[in-house]
C-alpha cells in the first residue's frame, strides 16, 4: 500500500504460462535455423551468390541467439526468490533487444558489403540453383514463422506465450519476406540473361543484398522498440491497458467504489498491475474480509487477460493517496 493510504495492501503473483510449449517452439527454431545455416552457406558458395551466403551467416548468428533465448526462458521461469523478488521476466525483453540489435547490425553490415560489390561491377551467379534455394527458403521460413506465431498466442486456457517466441516468429516471417524478394530478384536476373543482358544481371545479387538488408531492418527495429518499452516497465499496448481498466472498473462498480486508479506494465511474460480503489460514501467494503473478496474478484477477472500476473490492490478513502 502507498504510504499514508487508508486500507490494506496485497501483492499476488500468479504463474499461468506454459514453459514447456515455449521451449519446444524455441528449440524447433534452433534446429531448423542450424540446418538452414549449413545448407545455405554451402549452397551460396557453390552458386556464387552473396545473398545466399548472407542468409547462411544470418542463420548461424540466429542459431546462437535462439539458444540464448532458450536459456533465458528457463531462467525467467524459475520465478521469484530473495534475489529477484519481482520475478525474472525482465530477462526476456533484454534478450529480445540483444537479438534484434545483433541482427540489425548484421543487416547493416551486409548492406555496406552489397554497396561495395555494386561499385566493383557486381558478379555472376548460378541462377538456376539460386532460384531453387530462394523458393525453398521462402516456403520453409513462412511455415516456421506461422507455426511459431500461432504457438506464441494464448493457449486453450487463455495463457499468453513468451515474448521470446513472438520475437522468433517475427524474425522467421521477416526472413520469409526477404527470401520472397530474393526469389523475385533471381527470376528477374534469369530474364535479363535470357535477353543477353548479363551485364545488368551481374548487379542483381549485390543489389538484393542491399535491398533485402534494408527491408529486413524493419523487424529488428520493431523488436528493439517493444523490448525497450518492457525493460523500462512502460504501459502495455493501449488495447490491453483499456481491457484491464474496464475489468477493474466493473469490479469497483459492483462494490460501490469511485473511479479506480489503475497502473499496468508488461515485462516479458508478466503483467504488473496496481489497482487503487477509492472508497466513497456508497462503498460497501468495510472489513478485511470484504477487501479480500474484492481482491479475489480482481484476480479472477484479470486471469482472463492472460500473462503471469503480479497484482497489488489497495483501498483508501482519500484520492490523493491513489495518485
Short mmCIF file of C-alpha atoms in Angstrom, two decimals:
data_model
loop_
_atom_site.label_atom_id
_atom_site.label_comp_id
_atom_site.label_asym_id
_atom_site.label_seq_id
_atom_site.Cartn_x
_atom_site.Cartn_y
_atom_site.Cartn_z
CA UNK A 1 0.00 0.00 0.00
CA UNK A 2 1.17 3.56 -0.60
CA UNK A 3 2.48 5.42 2.49
CA UNK A 4 -0.46 7.06 4.23
CA UNK A 5 -3.14 5.06 2.39
CA UNK A 6 -6.11 4.07 4.46
CA UNK A 7 -6.60 0.38 3.84
CA UNK A 8 -4.83 -2.92 3.33
CA UNK A 9 -2.34 -3.69 0.54
CA UNK A 10 -1.80 -7.03 -1.13
CA UNK A 11 0.59 -8.39 -3.72
CA UNK A 12 -0.28 -11.58 -5.54
CA UNK A 13 1.76 -13.46 -8.15
CA UNK A 14 0.07 -15.97 -10.39
CA UNK A 15 2.09 -18.21 -12.73
CA UNK A 16 -0.04 -19.12 -15.72
CA UNK A 17 2.41 -19.67 -18.54
CA UNK A 18 3.22 -22.80 -20.49
CA UNK A 19 7.03 -23.00 -20.45
CA UNK A 20 7.11 -26.48 -22.00
CA UNK A 21 5.30 -25.26 -25.11
CA UNK A 22 7.50 -22.16 -25.41
CA UNK A 23 10.72 -24.16 -25.03
CA UNK A 24 9.64 -26.66 -27.67
CA UNK A 25 8.90 -23.86 -30.13
CA UNK A 26 12.24 -22.16 -29.49
CA UNK A 27 14.12 -25.45 -29.87
CA UNK A 28 12.27 -26.06 -33.15
CA UNK A 29 13.52 -22.70 -34.36
CA UNK A 30 17.08 -23.50 -33.24
CA UNK A 31 17.26 -26.81 -35.10
CA UNK A 32 15.72 -25.52 -38.31
CA UNK A 33 17.99 -22.45 -38.22
CA UNK A 34 21.01 -24.70 -37.76
CA UNK A 35 20.02 -26.81 -40.76
CA UNK A 36 19.42 -23.74 -42.89
CA UNK A 37 22.72 -22.19 -41.82
CA UNK A 38 24.70 -25.21 -43.04
CA UNK A 39 22.74 -25.66 -46.26
CA UNK A 40 22.60 -22.01 -47.30
CA UNK A 41 26.30 -21.37 -46.63
CA UNK A 42 27.40 -24.24 -48.88
CA UNK A 43 24.68 -23.52 -51.44
CA UNK A 44 25.62 -19.84 -51.60
CA UNK A 45 29.30 -20.58 -52.19
CA UNK A 46 28.53 -23.11 -54.94
CA UNK A 47 26.05 -20.75 -56.61
CA UNK A 48 28.36 -17.74 -56.23
CA UNK A 49 25.59 -15.74 -54.53
CA UNK A 50 26.43 -13.19 -51.84
CA UNK A 51 22.73 -13.03 -50.96
CA UNK A 52 22.52 -16.75 -50.14
CA UNK A 53 25.80 -16.61 -48.20
CA UNK A 54 24.39 -13.67 -46.22
CA UNK A 55 21.30 -15.75 -45.46
CA UNK A 56 23.56 -18.53 -44.18
CA UNK A 57 25.59 -16.20 -41.97
CA UNK A 58 22.36 -14.68 -40.68
CA UNK A 59 21.09 -18.16 -39.81
CA UNK A 60 24.31 -19.05 -37.99
CA UNK A 61 24.00 -15.92 -35.84
CA UNK A 62 20.31 -16.65 -35.30
CA UNK A 63 21.11 -20.16 -34.04
CA UNK A 64 23.33 -18.79 -31.29
CA UNK A 65 20.82 -16.12 -30.33
CA UNK A 66 17.95 -18.62 -30.30
CA UNK A 67 19.95 -20.86 -27.97
CA UNK A 68 20.39 -17.86 -25.67
CA UNK A 69 16.61 -17.35 -25.83
CA UNK A 70 16.01 -20.95 -24.68
CA UNK A 71 18.36 -20.46 -21.71
CA UNK A 72 16.70 -17.14 -20.89
CA UNK A 73 13.25 -18.71 -20.96
CA UNK A 74 14.31 -21.37 -18.47
CA UNK A 75 15.88 -18.69 -16.28
CA UNK A 76 12.79 -16.48 -16.29
CA UNK A 77 10.50 -19.42 -15.46
CA UNK A 78 12.35 -20.11 -12.21
CA UNK A 79 10.15 -17.48 -10.61
CA UNK A 80 10.73 -15.01 -7.79
CA UNK A 81 13.15 -15.51 -4.91
CA UNK A 82 15.14 -13.34 -2.50
CA UNK A 83 17.47 -12.08 -5.26
CA UNK A 84 14.63 -11.46 -7.71
CA UNK A 85 11.65 -10.51 -5.54
CA UNK A 86 9.60 -9.36 -8.55
CA UNK A 87 10.50 -12.34 -10.72
CA UNK A 88 12.97 -12.82 -13.60
CA UNK A 89 10.74 -11.98 -16.56
CA UNK A 90 12.70 -8.79 -17.32
CA UNK A 91 15.41 -11.04 -18.80
CA UNK A 92 13.10 -11.81 -21.73
CA UNK A 93 12.86 -8.29 -23.21
CA UNK A 94 16.60 -7.81 -22.56
CA UNK A 95 17.38 -10.81 -24.75
CA UNK A 96 14.89 -9.62 -27.39
CA UNK A 97 16.77 -6.30 -27.57
CA UNK A 98 20.12 -8.16 -27.74
CA UNK A 99 18.92 -10.43 -30.55
CA UNK A 100 17.32 -7.63 -32.55
CA UNK A 101 20.33 -5.35 -32.14
CA UNK A 102 22.74 -8.06 -33.29
CA UNK A 103 20.64 -8.98 -36.33
CA UNK A 104 20.14 -5.30 -37.16
CA UNK A 105 23.90 -4.70 -37.07
CA UNK A 106 24.46 -7.74 -39.29
CA UNK A 107 21.92 -6.42 -41.79
CA UNK A 108 23.60 -3.01 -41.90
CA UNK A 109 26.99 -4.67 -42.47
CA UNK A 110 25.58 -6.77 -45.32
CA UNK A 111 24.10 -3.64 -46.90
CA UNK A 112 27.51 -1.93 -46.87
CA UNK A 113 29.17 -5.01 -48.40
CA UNK A 114 26.48 -5.11 -51.10
CA UNK A 115 27.07 -1.47 -52.00
CA UNK A 116 30.81 -2.09 -52.33
CA UNK A 117 30.08 -5.12 -54.53
CA UNK A 118 27.90 -2.96 -56.81
CA UNK A 119 30.66 -0.37 -57.08
CA UNK A 120 33.05 -3.13 -58.21
CA UNK A 121 30.71 -4.11 -61.04
CA UNK A 122 28.71 -6.96 -59.49
CA UNK A 123 29.32 -10.66 -60.16
CA UNK A 124 27.83 -13.67 -61.95
CA UNK A 125 25.57 -16.18 -60.18
CA UNK A 126 24.41 -19.73 -61.00
CA UNK A 127 20.83 -18.54 -61.29
CA UNK A 128 19.15 -21.93 -61.63
CA UNK A 129 20.41 -23.13 -58.25
CA UNK A 130 19.80 -19.69 -56.76
CA UNK A 131 16.12 -19.74 -57.79
CA UNK A 132 15.62 -23.21 -56.29
CA UNK A 133 17.17 -22.11 -53.00
CA UNK A 134 15.13 -18.89 -52.79
CA UNK A 135 11.87 -20.76 -53.41
CA UNK A 136 12.71 -23.40 -50.77
CA UNK A 137 13.81 -20.77 -48.24
CA UNK A 138 10.62 -18.76 -48.73
CA UNK A 139 8.33 -21.74 -48.11
CA UNK A 140 10.22 -23.06 -45.07
CA UNK A 141 10.56 -19.64 -43.41
CA UNK A 142 6.88 -18.91 -43.94
CA UNK A 143 5.77 -22.25 -42.49
CA UNK A 144 8.04 -21.98 -39.44
CA UNK A 145 7.01 -18.36 -38.87
CA UNK A 146 3.30 -19.23 -38.96
CA UNK A 147 3.80 -22.19 -36.59
CA UNK A 148 5.70 -20.02 -34.10
CA UNK A 149 3.20 -17.15 -34.41
CA UNK A 150 0.27 -19.46 -33.64
CA UNK A 151 2.19 -21.14 -30.84
CA UNK A 152 3.01 -17.79 -29.21
CA UNK A 153 -0.66 -16.88 -28.78
CA UNK A 154 -2.90 -17.74 -25.82
CA UNK A 155 -3.34 -21.44 -25.16
CA UNK A 156 -6.64 -23.21 -24.54
CA UNK A 157 -6.73 -21.74 -21.01
CA UNK A 158 -6.07 -18.20 -22.24
CA UNK A 159 -2.45 -18.10 -21.02
CA UNK A 160 -0.16 -15.90 -23.10
CA UNK A 161 3.05 -17.26 -24.61
CA UNK A 162 6.53 -15.85 -24.22
CA UNK A 163 7.66 -12.66 -25.96
CA UNK A 164 10.77 -14.60 -26.96
CA UNK A 165 8.65 -16.89 -29.14
CA UNK A 166 6.81 -13.92 -30.65
CA UNK A 167 10.16 -12.32 -31.48
CA UNK A 168 11.34 -15.58 -33.06
CA UNK A 169 8.18 -15.75 -35.15
CA UNK A 170 8.67 -12.16 -36.33
CA UNK A 171 12.21 -12.98 -37.43
CA UNK A 172 11.09 -16.03 -39.43
CA UNK A 173 8.27 -14.12 -41.10
CA UNK A 174 10.69 -11.31 -41.90
CA UNK A 175 13.07 -13.88 -43.38
CA UNK A 176 10.20 -15.26 -45.48
CA UNK A 177 9.59 -11.78 -46.87
CA UNK A 178 13.29 -11.36 -47.57
CA UNK A 179 13.51 -14.77 -49.30
CA UNK A 180 10.46 -13.91 -51.41
CA UNK A 181 12.14 -10.70 -52.58
CA UNK A 182 15.30 -12.68 -53.33
CA UNK A 183 13.29 -15.15 -55.41
CA UNK A 184 11.81 -12.31 -57.45
CA UNK A 185 15.26 -10.82 -57.94
CA UNK A 186 16.77 -14.07 -59.21
CA UNK A 187 13.85 -14.52 -61.61
CA UNK A 188 14.48 -11.01 -62.94
CA UNK A 189 18.15 -11.92 -63.42
CA UNK A 190 17.10 -15.03 -65.37
CA UNK A 191 15.01 -12.86 -67.68
CA UNK A 192 17.95 -10.46 -68.16
CA UNK A 193 20.30 -13.33 -69.02
CA UNK A 194 17.76 -14.76 -71.47
CA UNK A 195 17.81 -11.37 -73.22
CA UNK A 196 21.63 -11.23 -73.36
CA UNK A 197 21.93 -8.61 -70.64
CA UNK A 198 24.39 -10.43 -68.41
CA UNK A 199 25.98 -7.07 -67.64
CA UNK A 200 22.84 -5.98 -65.83
CA UNK A 201 22.20 -9.42 -64.33
CA UNK A 202 25.56 -9.19 -62.54
CA UNK A 203 24.17 -6.37 -60.38
CA UNK A 204 21.07 -8.26 -59.25
CA UNK A 205 22.68 -10.34 -56.49
CA UNK A 206 24.52 -7.50 -54.70
CA UNK A 207 21.52 -5.24 -55.30
CA UNK A 208 19.30 -7.73 -53.47
CA UNK A 209 21.77 -7.90 -50.60
CA UNK A 210 21.42 -4.14 -50.15
CA UNK A 211 17.65 -4.04 -50.64
CA UNK A 212 16.95 -7.15 -48.56
CA UNK A 213 19.12 -5.98 -45.67
CA UNK A 214 17.41 -2.59 -45.54
CA UNK A 215 13.93 -4.11 -45.81
CA UNK A 216 14.63 -6.60 -43.06
CA UNK A 217 15.87 -3.86 -40.72
CA UNK A 218 12.22 -3.05 -40.01
CA UNK A 219 11.81 -6.23 -37.94
CA UNK A 220 14.80 -5.68 -35.59
CA UNK A 221 13.83 -2.03 -35.11
CA UNK A 222 10.28 -3.01 -34.08
CA UNK A 223 11.61 -5.67 -31.70
CA UNK A 224 14.08 -3.23 -30.14
CA UNK A 225 11.36 -0.64 -29.55
CA UNK A 226 8.96 -3.16 -27.96
CA UNK A 227 11.77 -4.71 -25.88
CA UNK A 228 12.94 -1.37 -24.54
CA UNK A 229 9.35 -0.48 -23.60
CA UNK A 230 9.23 -3.60 -21.43
CA UNK A 231 12.70 -3.09 -19.94
CA UNK A 232 11.59 0.41 -18.89
CA UNK A 233 8.32 -1.01 -17.45
CA UNK A 234 6.21 1.13 -19.76
CA UNK A 235 2.47 0.59 -20.13
CA UNK A 236 1.25 -2.35 -22.25
CA UNK A 237 -0.43 -1.73 -25.64
CA UNK A 238 -3.42 0.60 -25.43
CA UNK A 239 -6.00 -2.11 -26.11
CA UNK A 240 -4.60 -4.38 -23.37
CA UNK A 241 -4.46 -1.50 -20.87
CA UNK A 242 -8.03 -0.47 -21.61
CA UNK A 243 -9.19 -4.08 -21.20
CA UNK A 244 -7.53 -4.23 -17.77
CA UNK A 245 -9.06 -0.91 -16.71
CA UNK A 246 -12.52 -1.98 -17.86
CA UNK A 247 -12.35 -5.20 -15.83
CA UNK A 248 -11.14 -3.33 -12.74
CA UNK A 249 -13.91 -0.72 -13.14
CA UNK A 250 -16.53 -3.47 -13.38
CA UNK A 251 -15.40 -4.91 -10.05
CA UNK A 252 -15.35 -1.46 -8.46
CA UNK A 253 -18.86 -0.66 -9.67
CA UNK A 254 -20.19 -3.82 -8.03
CA UNK A 255 -18.83 -2.70 -4.64
CA UNK A 256 -19.76 0.98 -4.91
CA UNK A 257 -16.21 2.38 -5.37
CA UNK A 258 -15.34 5.63 -7.08
CA UNK A 259 -13.29 5.55 -10.33
CA UNK A 260 -10.17 3.44 -9.54
CA UNK A 261 -6.61 4.39 -10.38
CA UNK A 262 -5.00 1.63 -12.44
CA UNK A 263 -1.35 1.29 -13.37
CA UNK A 264 -0.01 -1.57 -15.51
CA UNK A 265 3.26 -2.54 -17.15
CA UNK A 266 4.15 -5.57 -19.27
CA UNK A 267 7.57 -7.08 -18.52
CA UNK A 268 8.31 -10.16 -20.57
CA UNK A 269 5.51 -12.66 -19.97
CA UNK A 270 4.46 -10.94 -16.73
CA UNK A 271 1.87 -8.20 -16.31
CA UNK A 272 2.37 -5.93 -13.28
CA UNK A 273 -0.90 -4.32 -12.20
CA UNK A 274 -1.57 -1.88 -9.36
CA UNK A 275 -5.17 -1.02 -8.50
CA UNK A 276 -6.06 1.77 -6.05
CA UNK A 277 -9.74 1.76 -5.11
CA UNK A 278 -11.18 4.95 -3.60
CA UNK A 279 -13.92 4.21 -1.07
CA UNK A 280 -16.69 6.76 -1.41
CA UNK A 281 -19.71 7.24 0.81
CA UNK A 282 -21.56 4.44 -1.01
CA UNK A 283 -18.79 1.86 -0.67
CA UNK A 284 -19.93 -1.49 0.74
CA UNK A 285 -16.42 -2.69 1.67
CA UNK A 286 -15.55 -2.08 5.30
CA UNK A 287 -13.83 -5.21 6.64
CA UNK A 288 -10.66 -7.09 5.74
CA UNK A 289 -12.80 -9.98 4.50
CA UNK A 290 -14.63 -7.56 2.19
CA UNK A 291 -11.30 -6.30 0.84
CA UNK A 292 -10.11 -9.86 0.23
CA UNK A 293 -13.31 -10.60 -1.68
CA UNK A 294 -12.61 -7.64 -3.95
CA UNK A 295 -9.01 -8.77 -4.48
CA UNK A 296 -10.14 -12.28 -5.38
CA UNK A 297 -12.58 -10.93 -7.95
CA UNK A 298 -9.92 -8.65 -9.44
CA UNK A 299 -7.54 -11.62 -9.76
CA UNK A 300 -10.24 -13.75 -11.37
CA UNK A 301 -11.14 -11.05 -13.88
CA UNK A 302 -7.51 -10.30 -14.79
CA UNK A 303 -6.81 -14.01 -15.29
CA UNK A 304 -8.88 -13.76 -18.46
CA UNK A 305 -6.35 -11.28 -19.91
CA UNK A 306 -3.58 -13.89 -19.87
CA UNK A 307 0.08 -13.49 -18.79
CA UNK A 308 1.60 -14.18 -15.42
CA UNK A 309 0.34 -11.53 -13.05
CA UNK A 310 1.77 -9.53 -10.20
CA UNK A 311 -1.23 -7.66 -8.78
CA UNK A 312 -1.43 -5.08 -6.00
CA UNK A 313 -4.88 -3.98 -4.77
CA UNK A 314 -5.16 -1.15 -2.23
CA UNK A 315 -8.04 0.78 -0.68
CA UNK A 316 -8.18 4.38 0.54
CA UNK A 317 -10.78 6.95 1.46
CA UNK A 318 -8.62 9.85 0.23
CA UNK A 319 -7.97 10.06 -3.53
CA UNK A 320 -4.65 11.87 -3.04
CA UNK A 321 -3.08 8.63 -1.78
CA UNK A 322 -4.08 6.91 -5.02
CA UNK A 323 -2.47 9.47 -7.34
#
